[in-house]
Coordinates of C-alpha atoms in Angstrom, one line a residue:
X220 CA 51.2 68.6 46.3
X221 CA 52.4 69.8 49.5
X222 CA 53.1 67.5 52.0
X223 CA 50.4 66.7 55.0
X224 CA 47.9 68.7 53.7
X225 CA 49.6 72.3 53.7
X226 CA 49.4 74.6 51.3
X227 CA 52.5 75.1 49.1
X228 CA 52.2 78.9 49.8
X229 CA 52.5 78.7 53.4
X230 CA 55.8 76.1 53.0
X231 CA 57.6 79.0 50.9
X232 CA 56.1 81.6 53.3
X233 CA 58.0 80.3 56.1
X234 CA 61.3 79.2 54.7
X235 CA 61.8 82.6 54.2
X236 CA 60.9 83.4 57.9
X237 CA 62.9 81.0 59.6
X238 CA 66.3 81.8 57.5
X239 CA 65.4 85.6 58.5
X240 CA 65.1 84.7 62.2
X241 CA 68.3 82.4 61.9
X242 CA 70.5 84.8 60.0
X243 CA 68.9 87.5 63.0
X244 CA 70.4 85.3 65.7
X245 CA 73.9 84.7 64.3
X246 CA 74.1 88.2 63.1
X247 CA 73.2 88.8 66.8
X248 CA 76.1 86.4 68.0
X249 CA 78.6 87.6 66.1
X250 CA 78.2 91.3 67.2
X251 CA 78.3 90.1 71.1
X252 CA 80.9 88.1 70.2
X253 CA 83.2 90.3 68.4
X254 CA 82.0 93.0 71.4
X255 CA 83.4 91.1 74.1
X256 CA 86.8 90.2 72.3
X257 CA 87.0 94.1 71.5
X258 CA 86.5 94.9 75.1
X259 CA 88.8 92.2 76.3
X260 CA 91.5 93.6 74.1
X261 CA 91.0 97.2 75.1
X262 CA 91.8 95.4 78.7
X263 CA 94.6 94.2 77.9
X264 CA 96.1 97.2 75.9
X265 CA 94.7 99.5 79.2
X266 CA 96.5 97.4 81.6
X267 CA 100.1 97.5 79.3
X268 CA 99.5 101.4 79.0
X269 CA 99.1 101.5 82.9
X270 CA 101.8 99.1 83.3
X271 CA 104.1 101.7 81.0
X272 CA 103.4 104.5 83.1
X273 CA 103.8 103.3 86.0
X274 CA 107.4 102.3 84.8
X275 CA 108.7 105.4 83.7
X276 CA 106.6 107.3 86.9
X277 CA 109.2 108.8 89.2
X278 CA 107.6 107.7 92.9
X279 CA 106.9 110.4 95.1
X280 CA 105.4 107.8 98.0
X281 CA 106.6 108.3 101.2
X282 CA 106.4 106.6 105.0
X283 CA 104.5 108.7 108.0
X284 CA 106.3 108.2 111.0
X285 CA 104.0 109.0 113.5
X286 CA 106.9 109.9 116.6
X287 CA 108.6 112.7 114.8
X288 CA 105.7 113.6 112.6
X289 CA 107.7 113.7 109.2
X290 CA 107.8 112.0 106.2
X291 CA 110.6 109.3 104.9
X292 CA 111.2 109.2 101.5
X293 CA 110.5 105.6 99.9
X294 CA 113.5 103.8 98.7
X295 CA 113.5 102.3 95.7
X296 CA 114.3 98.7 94.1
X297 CA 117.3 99.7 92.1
X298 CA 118.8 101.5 95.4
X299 CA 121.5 99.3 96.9
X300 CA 120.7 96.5 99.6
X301 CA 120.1 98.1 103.5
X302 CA 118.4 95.3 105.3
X303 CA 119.1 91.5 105.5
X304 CA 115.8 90.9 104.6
X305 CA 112.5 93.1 104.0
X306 CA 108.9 91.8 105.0
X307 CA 106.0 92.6 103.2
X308 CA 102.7 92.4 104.0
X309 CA 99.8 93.1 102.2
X310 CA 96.5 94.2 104.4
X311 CA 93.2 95.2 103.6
X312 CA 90.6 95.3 106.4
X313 CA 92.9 93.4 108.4
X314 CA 92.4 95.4 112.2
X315 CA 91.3 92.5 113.7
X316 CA 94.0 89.3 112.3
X317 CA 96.8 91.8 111.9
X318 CA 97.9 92.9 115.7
X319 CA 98.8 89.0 116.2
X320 CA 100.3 87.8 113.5
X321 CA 102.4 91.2 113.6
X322 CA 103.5 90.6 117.4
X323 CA 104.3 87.2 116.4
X324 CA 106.6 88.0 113.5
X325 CA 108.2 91.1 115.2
X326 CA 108.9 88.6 118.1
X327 CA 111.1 86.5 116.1
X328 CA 112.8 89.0 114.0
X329 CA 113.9 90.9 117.1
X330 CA 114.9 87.1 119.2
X331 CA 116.5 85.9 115.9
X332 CA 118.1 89.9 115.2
X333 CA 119.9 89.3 118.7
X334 CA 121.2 86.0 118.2
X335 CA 122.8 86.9 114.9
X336 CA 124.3 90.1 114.7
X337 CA 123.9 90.7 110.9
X338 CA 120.5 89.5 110.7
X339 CA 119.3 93.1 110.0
X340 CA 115.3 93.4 109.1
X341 CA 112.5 95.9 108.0
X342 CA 108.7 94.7 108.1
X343 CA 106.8 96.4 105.5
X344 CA 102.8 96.6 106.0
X345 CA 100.9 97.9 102.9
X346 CA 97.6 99.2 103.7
X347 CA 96.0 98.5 100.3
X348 CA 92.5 101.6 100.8
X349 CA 91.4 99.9 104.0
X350 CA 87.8 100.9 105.0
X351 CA 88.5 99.6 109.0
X352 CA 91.1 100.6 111.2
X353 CA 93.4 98.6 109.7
X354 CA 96.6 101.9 109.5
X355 CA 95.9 103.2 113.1
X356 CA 96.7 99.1 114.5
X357 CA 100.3 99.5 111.7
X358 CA 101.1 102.8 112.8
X359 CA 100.7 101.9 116.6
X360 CA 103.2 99.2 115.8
X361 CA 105.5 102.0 114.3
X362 CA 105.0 104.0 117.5
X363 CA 106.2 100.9 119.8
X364 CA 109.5 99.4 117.2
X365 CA 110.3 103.0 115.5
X366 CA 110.2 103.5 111.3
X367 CA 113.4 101.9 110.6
X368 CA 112.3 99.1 111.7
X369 CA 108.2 98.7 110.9
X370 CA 106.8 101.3 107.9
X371 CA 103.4 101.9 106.6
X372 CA 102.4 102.4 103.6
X373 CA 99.2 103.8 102.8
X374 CA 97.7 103.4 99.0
X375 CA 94.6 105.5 99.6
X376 CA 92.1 103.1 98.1
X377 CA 91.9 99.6 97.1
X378 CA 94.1 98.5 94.0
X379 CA 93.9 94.4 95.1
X380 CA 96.7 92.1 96.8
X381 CA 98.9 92.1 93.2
X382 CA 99.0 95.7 93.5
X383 CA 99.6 95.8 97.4
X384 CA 102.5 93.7 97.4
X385 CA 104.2 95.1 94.2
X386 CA 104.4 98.4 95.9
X387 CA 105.9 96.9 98.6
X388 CA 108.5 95.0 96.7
X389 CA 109.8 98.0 94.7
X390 CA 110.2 100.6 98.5
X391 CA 111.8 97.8 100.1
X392 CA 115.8 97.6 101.5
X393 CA 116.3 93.9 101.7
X394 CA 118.6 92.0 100.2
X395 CA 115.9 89.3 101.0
X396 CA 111.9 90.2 100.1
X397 CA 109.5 88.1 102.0
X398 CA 105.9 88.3 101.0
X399 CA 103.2 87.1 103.9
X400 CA 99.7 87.2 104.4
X401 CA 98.9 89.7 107.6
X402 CA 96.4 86.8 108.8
X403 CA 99.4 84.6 109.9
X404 CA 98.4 81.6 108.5
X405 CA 101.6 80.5 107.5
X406 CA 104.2 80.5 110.7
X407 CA 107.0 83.3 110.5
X408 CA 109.8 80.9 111.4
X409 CA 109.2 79.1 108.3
X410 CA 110.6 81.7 106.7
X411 CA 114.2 79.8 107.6
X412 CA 113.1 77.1 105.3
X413 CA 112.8 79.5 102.1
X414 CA 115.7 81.3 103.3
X415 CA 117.9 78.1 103.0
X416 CA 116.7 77.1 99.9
X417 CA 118.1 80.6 98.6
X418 CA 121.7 79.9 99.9
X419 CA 121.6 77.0 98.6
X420 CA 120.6 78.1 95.0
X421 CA 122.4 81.5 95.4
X422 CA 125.9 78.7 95.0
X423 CA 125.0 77.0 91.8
X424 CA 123.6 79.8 90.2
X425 CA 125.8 81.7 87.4
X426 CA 125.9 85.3 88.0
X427 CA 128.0 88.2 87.4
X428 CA 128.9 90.4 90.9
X429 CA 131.4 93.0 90.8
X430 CA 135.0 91.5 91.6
X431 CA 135.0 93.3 94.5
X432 CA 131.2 92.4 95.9
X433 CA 130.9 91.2 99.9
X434 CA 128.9 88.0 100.1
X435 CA 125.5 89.9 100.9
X436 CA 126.2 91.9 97.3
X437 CA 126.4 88.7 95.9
X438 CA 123.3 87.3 97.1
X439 CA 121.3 90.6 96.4
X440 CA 122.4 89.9 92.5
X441 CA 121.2 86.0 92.3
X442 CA 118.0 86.1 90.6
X443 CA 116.1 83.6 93.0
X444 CA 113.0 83.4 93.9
X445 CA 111.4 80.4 96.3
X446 CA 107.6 79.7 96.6
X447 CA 106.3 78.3 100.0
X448 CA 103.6 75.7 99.1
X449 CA 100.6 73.8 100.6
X450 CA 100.7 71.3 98.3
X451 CA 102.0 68.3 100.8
X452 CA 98.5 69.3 102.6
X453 CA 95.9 68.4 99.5
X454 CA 95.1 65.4 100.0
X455 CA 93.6 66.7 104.2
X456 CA 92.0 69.8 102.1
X457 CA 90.3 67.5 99.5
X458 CA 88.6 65.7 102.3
X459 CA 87.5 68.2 104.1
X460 CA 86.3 70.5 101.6
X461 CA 82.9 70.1 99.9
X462 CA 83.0 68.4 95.9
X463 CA 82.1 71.5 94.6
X464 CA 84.9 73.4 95.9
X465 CA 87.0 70.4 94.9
X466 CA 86.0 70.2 91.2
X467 CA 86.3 74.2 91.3
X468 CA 89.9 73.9 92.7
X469 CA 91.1 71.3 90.4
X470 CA 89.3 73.1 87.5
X471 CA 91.4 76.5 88.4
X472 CA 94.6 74.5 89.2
X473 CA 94.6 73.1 85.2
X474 CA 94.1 76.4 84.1
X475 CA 96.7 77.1 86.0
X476 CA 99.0 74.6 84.3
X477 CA 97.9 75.7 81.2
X478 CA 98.6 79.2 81.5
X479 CA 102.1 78.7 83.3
X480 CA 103.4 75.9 82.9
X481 CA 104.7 73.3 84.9
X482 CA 107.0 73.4 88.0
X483 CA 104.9 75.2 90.8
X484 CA 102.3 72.8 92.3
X485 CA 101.1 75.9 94.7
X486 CA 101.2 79.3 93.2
X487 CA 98.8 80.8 95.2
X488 CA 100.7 80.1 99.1
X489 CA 100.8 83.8 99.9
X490 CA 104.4 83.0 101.5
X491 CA 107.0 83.5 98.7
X492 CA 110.5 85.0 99.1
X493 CA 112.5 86.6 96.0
X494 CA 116.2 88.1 96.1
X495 CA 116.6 91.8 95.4
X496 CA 117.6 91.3 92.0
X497 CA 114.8 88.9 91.3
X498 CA 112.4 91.3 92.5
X499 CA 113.7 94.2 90.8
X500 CA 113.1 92.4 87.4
X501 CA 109.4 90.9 88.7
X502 CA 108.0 93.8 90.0
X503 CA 108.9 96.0 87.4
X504 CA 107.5 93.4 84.9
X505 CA 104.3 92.5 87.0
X506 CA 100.6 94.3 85.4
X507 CA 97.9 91.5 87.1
X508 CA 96.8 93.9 91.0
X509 CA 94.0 91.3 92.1
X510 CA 94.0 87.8 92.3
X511 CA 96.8 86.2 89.5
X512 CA 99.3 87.7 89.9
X513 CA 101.0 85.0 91.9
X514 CA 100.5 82.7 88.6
X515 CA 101.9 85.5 86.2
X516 CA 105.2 85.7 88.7
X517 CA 105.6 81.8 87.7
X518 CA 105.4 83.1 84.1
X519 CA 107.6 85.8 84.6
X520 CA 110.2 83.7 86.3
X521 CA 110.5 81.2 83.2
X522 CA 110.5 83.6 80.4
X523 CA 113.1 86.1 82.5
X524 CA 115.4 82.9 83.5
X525 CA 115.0 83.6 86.9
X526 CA 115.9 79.9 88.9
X527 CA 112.8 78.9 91.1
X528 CA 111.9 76.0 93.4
X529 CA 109.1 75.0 95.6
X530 CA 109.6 74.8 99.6
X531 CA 106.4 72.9 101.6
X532 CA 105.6 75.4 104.4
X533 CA 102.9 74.4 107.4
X534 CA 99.3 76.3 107.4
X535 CA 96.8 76.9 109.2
X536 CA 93.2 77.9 107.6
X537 CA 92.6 81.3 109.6
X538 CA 88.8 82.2 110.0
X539 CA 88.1 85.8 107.5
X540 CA 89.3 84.9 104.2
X541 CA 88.4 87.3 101.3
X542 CA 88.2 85.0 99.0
X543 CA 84.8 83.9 97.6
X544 CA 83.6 81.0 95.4
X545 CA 82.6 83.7 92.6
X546 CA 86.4 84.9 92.9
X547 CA 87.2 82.2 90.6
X548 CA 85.5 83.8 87.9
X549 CA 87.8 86.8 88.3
X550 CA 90.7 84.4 88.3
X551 CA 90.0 82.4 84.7
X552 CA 89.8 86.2 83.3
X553 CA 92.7 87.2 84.8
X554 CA 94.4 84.1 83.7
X555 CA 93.3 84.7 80.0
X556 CA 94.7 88.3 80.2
X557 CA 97.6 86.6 81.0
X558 CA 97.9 83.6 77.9
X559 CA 96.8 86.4 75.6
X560 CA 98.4 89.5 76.8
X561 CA 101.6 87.9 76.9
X562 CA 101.3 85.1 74.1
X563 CA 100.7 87.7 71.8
X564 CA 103.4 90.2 72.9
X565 CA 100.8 92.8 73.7
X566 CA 102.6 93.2 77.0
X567 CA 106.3 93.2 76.6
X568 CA 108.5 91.5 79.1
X569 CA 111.6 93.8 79.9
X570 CA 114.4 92.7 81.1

């Protein structure tokens, strides 16, 4: 007899049913689920083609200079070293934040440019597809300190900051490359402390400069790079902030470890300096344009041997950030694209 009073019919009747409907649902999963992992893989395969290209691309970008009306060529990476150092600074709708921090920095390379006489400099602004009037404030910077000294560089239309500061990196001269935020949150003159924590790597690390090579030659071929960090400021941040923002933060910061690895408490300071050599390899190497691609440079640097250490800079939170909460999101993908695209040697490392 069936059980509870139903009939036996209707117990085989929906056995039948509810296997259909559960075989339906996982059948259901299983295509989403193998859907998503082939479009995350045609990501990552998209990016290393675009990556490739962009390798073997002979750049025809050039700098406006708005006196003379013509156009300067772009240098390139490989070229040799013209500049002490070379600033770069990525900007996207930055009219209003840029004019200050700009005037500030210009300031101190021209004060510290006439206190020591080989303390040669270029400030690089990348306008990464601005929608404001972001280029007229650069180029009226160009106008007043002249194009060998402050250059533009236009990319037309938004690629993100990765993308921003990697073509800034590869049309720079400096035998130092200093990448900084155009808000100024991070005072220019800390720039000294990163800078001494070069020298003093640049003499215990084994390198190979011609026998002839001047001392600046030398330093341009020291694979260095030195991250400015806020991490000496987390525990003011963590009381400050709401818990949500905190478990987010601390959440991101273990994938983070994950990914990378150990050794860089703060990758995302947007103050980092690299040597010409260091960049030449990073930049080349670099696909993330958006938000990671300060973590994958921490990945890069361990698996191309390039010596890296950690300076504590000061900050200042500057009303206008771009980033939102919902940015995260963006940043666990980007993160994954990294673990997999890498771990898997879809994207080849060259070095």
């Amino acid at each position: 007899m069936a059980a509870a009073g139903w009939p036996l019919s209707a117990v085989t009747n929906l056995l039948p049913a509810s296997l259909s409907l559960t075989l339906l649902f996982a059948s259901l999963v299983i295509v989403l689920v193998l859907g998503a992992a082939a479009s995350f893989f045609e990501n990552i395969r998209a990016i290393g083609c675009v990556h490739l290209l962009e390798r073997t691309a002979v750049s025809a970008a050039f700098f406006e200079d708005p006196n003379s009306l013509n156009k300067v060529p772009c240098p390139s990476i490989y070229d040799p070293a013209e500049k002490y150092i070379s600033l770069i600074i990525p900007a996207y709708n930055e009219e209003h934040r840029l004019p200050e921090a700009l005037t500030e920095t210009l300031n101190y390379l021209k004060q510290r440019s006439s206190a020591e006489k080989s303390f040669t400099y270029e400030v690089l602004i990348v306008d990464d597809g601005s929608t404001d009037h972001t280029s007229k404030v650069a180029f009226e910077f160009v106008r007043r300190h002249k194009i060998d000294t402050v250059r533009v560089l236009l990319l037309g239309r938004n690629h993100g900051k990765g993308e921003a500061v990697r073509k800034g990196m590869l049309h720079s001269r400096g035998e130092l490359l200093l990448m900084l935020d155009a808000d100024g949150a991070t005072k220019v003159t800390d720039l000294e402390k990163l800078e001494a924590k070069v020298h003093a790597l640049a003499k215990k690390v084994e390198f190979s400069p011609a026998p002839s090579a001047s001392s600046s030659q030398r330093l341009s071929d020291a694979e260095i790079a030195v991250f400015g960090s806020r991490a000496h400021l987390e525990k003011q941040a963590l009381a400050t902030r709401k818990w949500y923002r905190n478990f987010l933060m601390k959440g991101f910061h273990l994938v983070v470890l994950l990914t990378a690895g150990p050794g860089i408490k703060d990758t995302q300071c947007g103050f980092k300096m690299f040597t010409r050599a260091a960049a030449r390899k990073l930049f080349t190497n670099i696909r993330l344009k958006r938000w990671c691609f300060d973590v994958e440079l921490v990945y890069l640097c361990k698996h191309l041997r390039i010596q890296m250490d950690e300076v504590a800079v000061n900050w200042t939170e500057i009303p206008g950030s771009k980033v939102q909460m919902t940015s995260i999101l963006h940043m666990v993908f980007e993160l994954l694209l990294i673990k997999v695209g890498y771990g898997l040697g879809i994207w080849k490392i060259y070095s």
